[in-house]
């Protein structure tokens, strides 16, 4: 039996499938209709059986649930069976009186202020908290062990005899800088280049430097991360990249890849919170490096030189923002 029962109105099918894919990729089995209803089975009886056996129900809530008879029936059954229910609102709307009666006091996730991918971690954590202990993924760290594990986790090994840090994966030397030291160093170079060739060309030089760095990095790890050229394989490869760059202090990387085999299209979004090369103080555009870096990595991971990457959100133009957001697609 599945750990999570996914309930949704037809208009939210795309979001429901995306959430299901993310949870299953991270070790949480889900039931979602009609995918998991086998031929010959009675639809209603299967739904009731799965609700009975699941650990938590995740309701993908769009305004259409106010008019959805089958969602209301499911919510009533869930309540009668005393199951935990987690509403995830993918639209901003008022619940009907009937649904407010059942859901008004429930903890829910508001996932409509930005792209759904931004809320995946929050949804995952809320599901984990709502699951009974015996239905949680075995790989999930116990809360009291998380800090201990984090303190023991390192990416590089320190060689005290040489006074250097070594990447155990490729045995190459690595160097650590304070971010303000690095930003001042790169900012000084940017200013000198700007005087010589102008700001636009200076940004292009930093972009090209990042692009070459990204390609160099991705070429070294791409073969090791051979996960298959399909939707799940590509997402897994991007996840590995994001975990690595997050672990070495480049910022919190997240990526979502959309691979449509029928339309032969690939696109996605990269989010970096607190990127290490953003000059918030002096507003110098040295962060062109990170755009080039991401472009270079994505081209190698997708095995294509036709990647177009656009900046949708920049912390330099937002007083409170700390996140870089890039959308990419194959041209």
XYZ file of C-alpha atoms in Angstrom:
331
model
C 0.000 0.000 0.000
C 1.089 3.591 -0.652
C 2.199 6.086 1.982
C 0.482 9.142 0.454
C -2.920 9.383 -1.220
C -3.019 12.264 -3.734
C -6.410 13.938 -4.141
C -6.951 16.633 -6.763
C -9.510 18.216 -9.116
C -8.986 17.671 -12.830
C -7.804 21.276 -13.355
C -4.862 20.654 -10.980
C -3.792 17.362 -12.562
C -0.474 18.757 -13.814
C 0.515 20.058 -10.375
C -0.630 16.830 -8.720
C 1.519 14.714 -11.042
C 4.529 17.003 -10.504
C 4.219 16.724 -6.714
C 3.766 12.949 -6.991
C 6.905 12.623 -9.113
C 8.968 14.689 -6.670
C 7.782 12.755 -3.593
C 8.372 9.371 -5.240
C 11.814 10.426 -6.431
C 12.610 11.134 -2.785
C 11.431 7.796 -1.423
C 7.744 8.410 -0.669
C 5.322 6.092 -2.511
C 2.115 7.770 -3.671
C -1.279 6.630 -4.885
C -2.784 8.833 -7.581
C -5.782 8.070 -9.769
C -6.244 7.051 -12.481
C -2.584 5.960 -12.766
C -2.744 3.423 -9.954
C -6.159 1.895 -10.618
C -5.783 -1.397 -12.446
C -8.238 -2.635 -15.023
C -11.168 -4.594 -13.638
C -11.111 -2.884 -10.251
C -14.075 -0.874 -8.955
C -13.001 2.776 -8.905
C -14.749 3.754 -5.663
C -13.675 0.634 -3.757
C -10.025 1.142 -4.732
C -10.132 4.764 -3.577
C -11.642 3.837 -0.221
C -9.124 1.027 0.261
C -6.178 3.306 -0.504
C -7.457 6.041 1.792
C -7.842 3.454 4.539
C -4.268 2.172 4.185
C -2.371 5.394 3.463
C -0.429 7.398 6.026
C -1.531 10.854 4.881
C -3.699 12.440 2.199
C -2.286 15.307 0.165
C -5.018 17.465 -1.353
C -3.877 19.592 -4.308
C -6.251 22.511 -3.930
C -7.262 24.749 -6.820
C -10.485 26.773 -6.951
C -12.107 23.912 -8.837
C -12.333 21.813 -5.665
C -15.248 24.011 -4.563
C -17.280 22.512 -7.423
C -15.761 19.006 -7.411
C -18.161 16.406 -6.065
C -15.548 13.634 -6.049
C -13.049 15.742 -4.059
C -15.736 16.541 -1.477
C -16.594 12.835 -1.234
C -12.930 11.983 -0.724
C -12.512 14.684 1.946
C -15.580 13.366 3.795
C -14.219 9.808 3.656
C -10.784 10.971 4.804
C -12.324 12.782 7.766
C -14.497 9.793 8.696
C -11.471 7.519 8.647
C -9.541 10.015 10.814
C -6.682 10.333 8.341
C -4.224 13.220 8.310
C -4.861 15.562 5.383
C -2.417 18.119 4.010
C -3.990 20.730 1.697
C -1.503 22.241 -0.783
C -3.025 25.374 -2.283
C -1.816 25.927 -5.855
C -4.252 28.828 -6.339
C -5.325 31.672 -4.052
C -9.068 31.329 -3.463
C -11.753 31.056 -0.780
C -12.898 27.604 0.261
C -16.575 26.750 0.048
C -18.418 26.480 3.357
C -18.493 22.670 3.094
C -14.754 22.348 2.544
C -13.949 24.992 5.147
C -15.839 22.817 7.633
C -13.429 19.931 6.968
C -10.217 21.828 6.212
C -10.501 25.083 8.140
C -8.268 24.002 11.012
C -5.779 21.936 9.013
C -2.166 22.959 8.501
C -1.701 23.723 4.822
C 0.955 24.814 2.344
C 0.339 27.962 0.275
C 2.156 27.171 -2.987
C 0.879 29.852 -5.340
C 3.173 32.854 -4.775
C 5.902 31.468 -7.059
C 6.669 28.421 -9.208
C 5.485 25.167 -7.639
C 9.053 23.848 -7.619
C 9.902 26.470 -4.967
C 7.616 24.682 -2.507
C 8.744 21.094 -3.052
C 10.948 21.018 0.049
C 8.177 22.514 2.188
C 5.664 19.998 0.848
C 8.092 17.113 1.400
C 8.788 18.168 5.008
C 5.081 18.620 5.735
C 4.351 15.137 4.362
C 7.139 13.604 6.464
C 5.811 15.306 9.590
C 2.283 14.101 8.850
C 3.196 10.472 8.166
C 3.053 7.931 10.975
C 6.545 6.864 12.045
C 6.202 3.400 10.490
C 5.449 4.877 7.052
C 8.298 7.384 6.878
C 11.181 6.691 4.456
C 13.912 4.698 6.147
C 16.567 7.053 4.800
C 15.140 10.135 6.516
C 17.383 11.384 9.337
C 15.861 11.589 12.797
C 15.510 15.237 13.889
C 17.998 14.929 16.741
C 20.618 13.430 14.384
C 20.453 16.022 11.623
C 22.787 18.560 13.262
C 25.253 15.839 14.242
C 25.324 14.484 10.684
C 25.772 17.951 9.239
C 28.777 18.609 11.480
C 30.446 15.419 10.274
C 29.756 15.962 6.577
C 32.582 17.507 4.566
C 33.214 17.732 0.853
C 36.988 18.190 0.927
C 39.680 16.470 2.994
C 42.384 18.490 4.723
C 45.979 17.289 4.256
C 47.769 18.700 7.301
C 51.227 17.743 5.990
C 50.789 19.846 2.855
C 48.405 22.428 4.285
C 45.915 21.948 1.441
C 42.349 20.735 0.911
C 41.824 17.813 -1.459
C 38.677 16.763 -3.273
C 38.605 12.993 -2.588
C 36.618 12.431 -5.778
C 39.348 13.592 -8.196
C 42.276 14.247 -5.792
C 42.581 17.848 -6.958
C 43.504 20.733 -4.682
C 40.790 23.200 -3.637
C 41.019 26.612 -1.972
C 38.658 28.341 0.443
C 38.032 32.118 0.499
C 35.859 34.377 2.614
C 33.119 35.565 0.266
C 33.834 39.246 0.901
C 37.508 38.673 0.040
C 36.565 36.904 -3.170
C 33.963 39.512 -4.139
C 36.423 42.366 -3.518
C 39.043 40.589 -5.615
C 36.667 39.897 -8.513
C 35.067 43.332 -8.174
C 38.449 45.015 -8.492
C 39.175 43.075 -11.666
C 35.723 43.951 -13.021
C 36.298 47.671 -12.427
C 39.630 47.620 -14.253
C 38.181 45.710 -17.203
C 35.181 48.080 -17.320
C 37.516 51.064 -17.656
C 39.298 49.412 -20.564
C 36.381 47.973 -22.571
C 33.129 49.217 -21.010
C 30.634 47.603 -18.625
C 28.797 45.491 -21.198
C 32.010 43.895 -22.430
C 33.228 43.420 -18.855
C 30.048 41.477 -18.051
C 30.568 39.382 -21.181
C 34.123 38.545 -20.116
C 32.895 37.410 -16.695
C 30.083 35.440 -18.357
C 32.542 33.659 -20.651
C 34.827 32.906 -17.723
C 31.917 31.347 -15.844
C 30.763 29.494 -18.959
C 34.162 27.855 -19.461
C 34.349 26.997 -15.753
C 30.879 25.423 -15.867
C 31.735 23.322 -18.907
C 35.005 22.201 -17.316
C 33.236 21.146 -14.126
C 30.372 19.372 -15.898
C 32.676 17.507 -18.289
C 34.452 15.985 -15.288
C 31.297 14.809 -13.541
C 28.879 14.110 -16.392
C 30.141 10.597 -17.181
C 30.249 9.678 -13.487
C 26.621 10.726 -13.128
C 25.271 8.642 -16.009
C 21.625 8.498 -14.978
C 20.023 8.085 -18.403
C 18.640 10.617 -20.860
C 15.026 10.604 -19.710
C 12.865 12.695 -17.377
C 13.871 10.980 -14.134
C 17.497 10.544 -15.176
C 17.969 14.193 -16.093
C 16.302 15.418 -12.901
C 18.523 13.112 -10.859
C 21.643 14.406 -12.615
C 20.640 18.024 -11.998
C 19.893 17.168 -8.355
C 23.391 15.714 -7.958
C 24.909 18.879 -9.414
C 22.840 21.076 -7.092
C 23.764 19.054 -4.015
C 27.466 19.275 -4.857
C 27.585 23.033 -5.469
C 25.411 23.636 -2.392
C 27.764 21.496 -0.287
C 30.870 23.466 -1.317
C 29.270 26.755 -0.317
C 28.295 28.267 -3.661
C 24.772 28.895 -2.359
C 21.668 26.764 -2.103
C 21.150 25.334 -5.591
C 17.833 23.881 -6.760
C 16.854 22.850 -10.273
C 13.734 21.536 -11.961
C 13.908 19.914 -15.399
C 10.874 19.462 -17.664
C 11.440 16.804 -20.322
C 8.591 16.253 -22.792
C 9.476 13.313 -25.020
C 6.374 13.689 -27.204
C 7.045 17.355 -27.990
C 10.827 16.794 -27.911
C 11.340 19.775 -25.594
C 13.515 20.309 -22.534
C 13.324 23.324 -20.257
C 13.583 24.117 -16.604
C 14.447 26.474 -13.775
C 17.574 26.935 -11.656
C 17.346 28.719 -8.321
C 20.378 29.792 -6.260
C 19.841 31.304 -2.838
C 22.743 33.440 -1.569
C 25.041 32.842 -4.536
C 28.653 33.351 -3.461
C 29.509 35.853 -6.211
C 26.756 38.470 -5.824
C 28.136 41.937 -4.997
C 25.232 43.325 -2.984
C 27.311 46.154 -1.541
C 28.733 47.772 -4.693
C 26.286 46.319 -7.276
C 29.082 45.341 -9.653
C 27.829 42.818 -12.211
C 30.386 40.139 -11.387
C 27.471 37.726 -11.020
C 27.520 37.447 -14.823
C 29.996 34.693 -13.945
C 27.293 32.559 -12.319
C 24.954 32.911 -15.314
C 27.757 31.755 -17.605
C 28.653 28.950 -15.197
C 25.085 27.611 -15.123
C 24.830 27.832 -18.911
C 28.036 25.832 -19.320
C 26.929 23.148 -16.853
C 23.457 22.809 -18.397
C 24.867 22.480 -21.915
C 27.079 19.578 -20.865
C 24.408 17.858 -18.756
C 21.937 18.114 -21.654
C 24.579 17.291 -24.273
C 23.644 20.371 -26.298
C 25.256 23.657 -27.323
C 21.844 25.262 -27.942
C 20.899 26.164 -24.371
C 19.335 29.557 -23.765
C 19.422 30.713 -20.137
C 17.622 33.862 -18.980
C 17.747 35.613 -15.625
C 14.230 35.977 -14.210
C 15.088 37.151 -10.716
C 18.199 38.974 -9.504
C 19.121 39.924 -5.911
C 20.907 43.040 -7.205
C 17.585 44.593 -8.189
C 15.619 43.462 -5.137
C 16.095 45.100 -1.749
C 15.125 41.997 0.194
C 15.744 39.227 -2.341
C 18.643 36.806 -1.980
C 17.786 34.456 -4.832
C 18.994 34.196 -8.420
C 16.440 32.516 -10.695
C 17.289 31.346 -14.203
C 14.957 29.790 -16.755
C 16.558 27.617 -19.427
C 15.445 25.849 -22.576
C 16.901 24.201 -25.629
C 16.683 26.585 -28.595
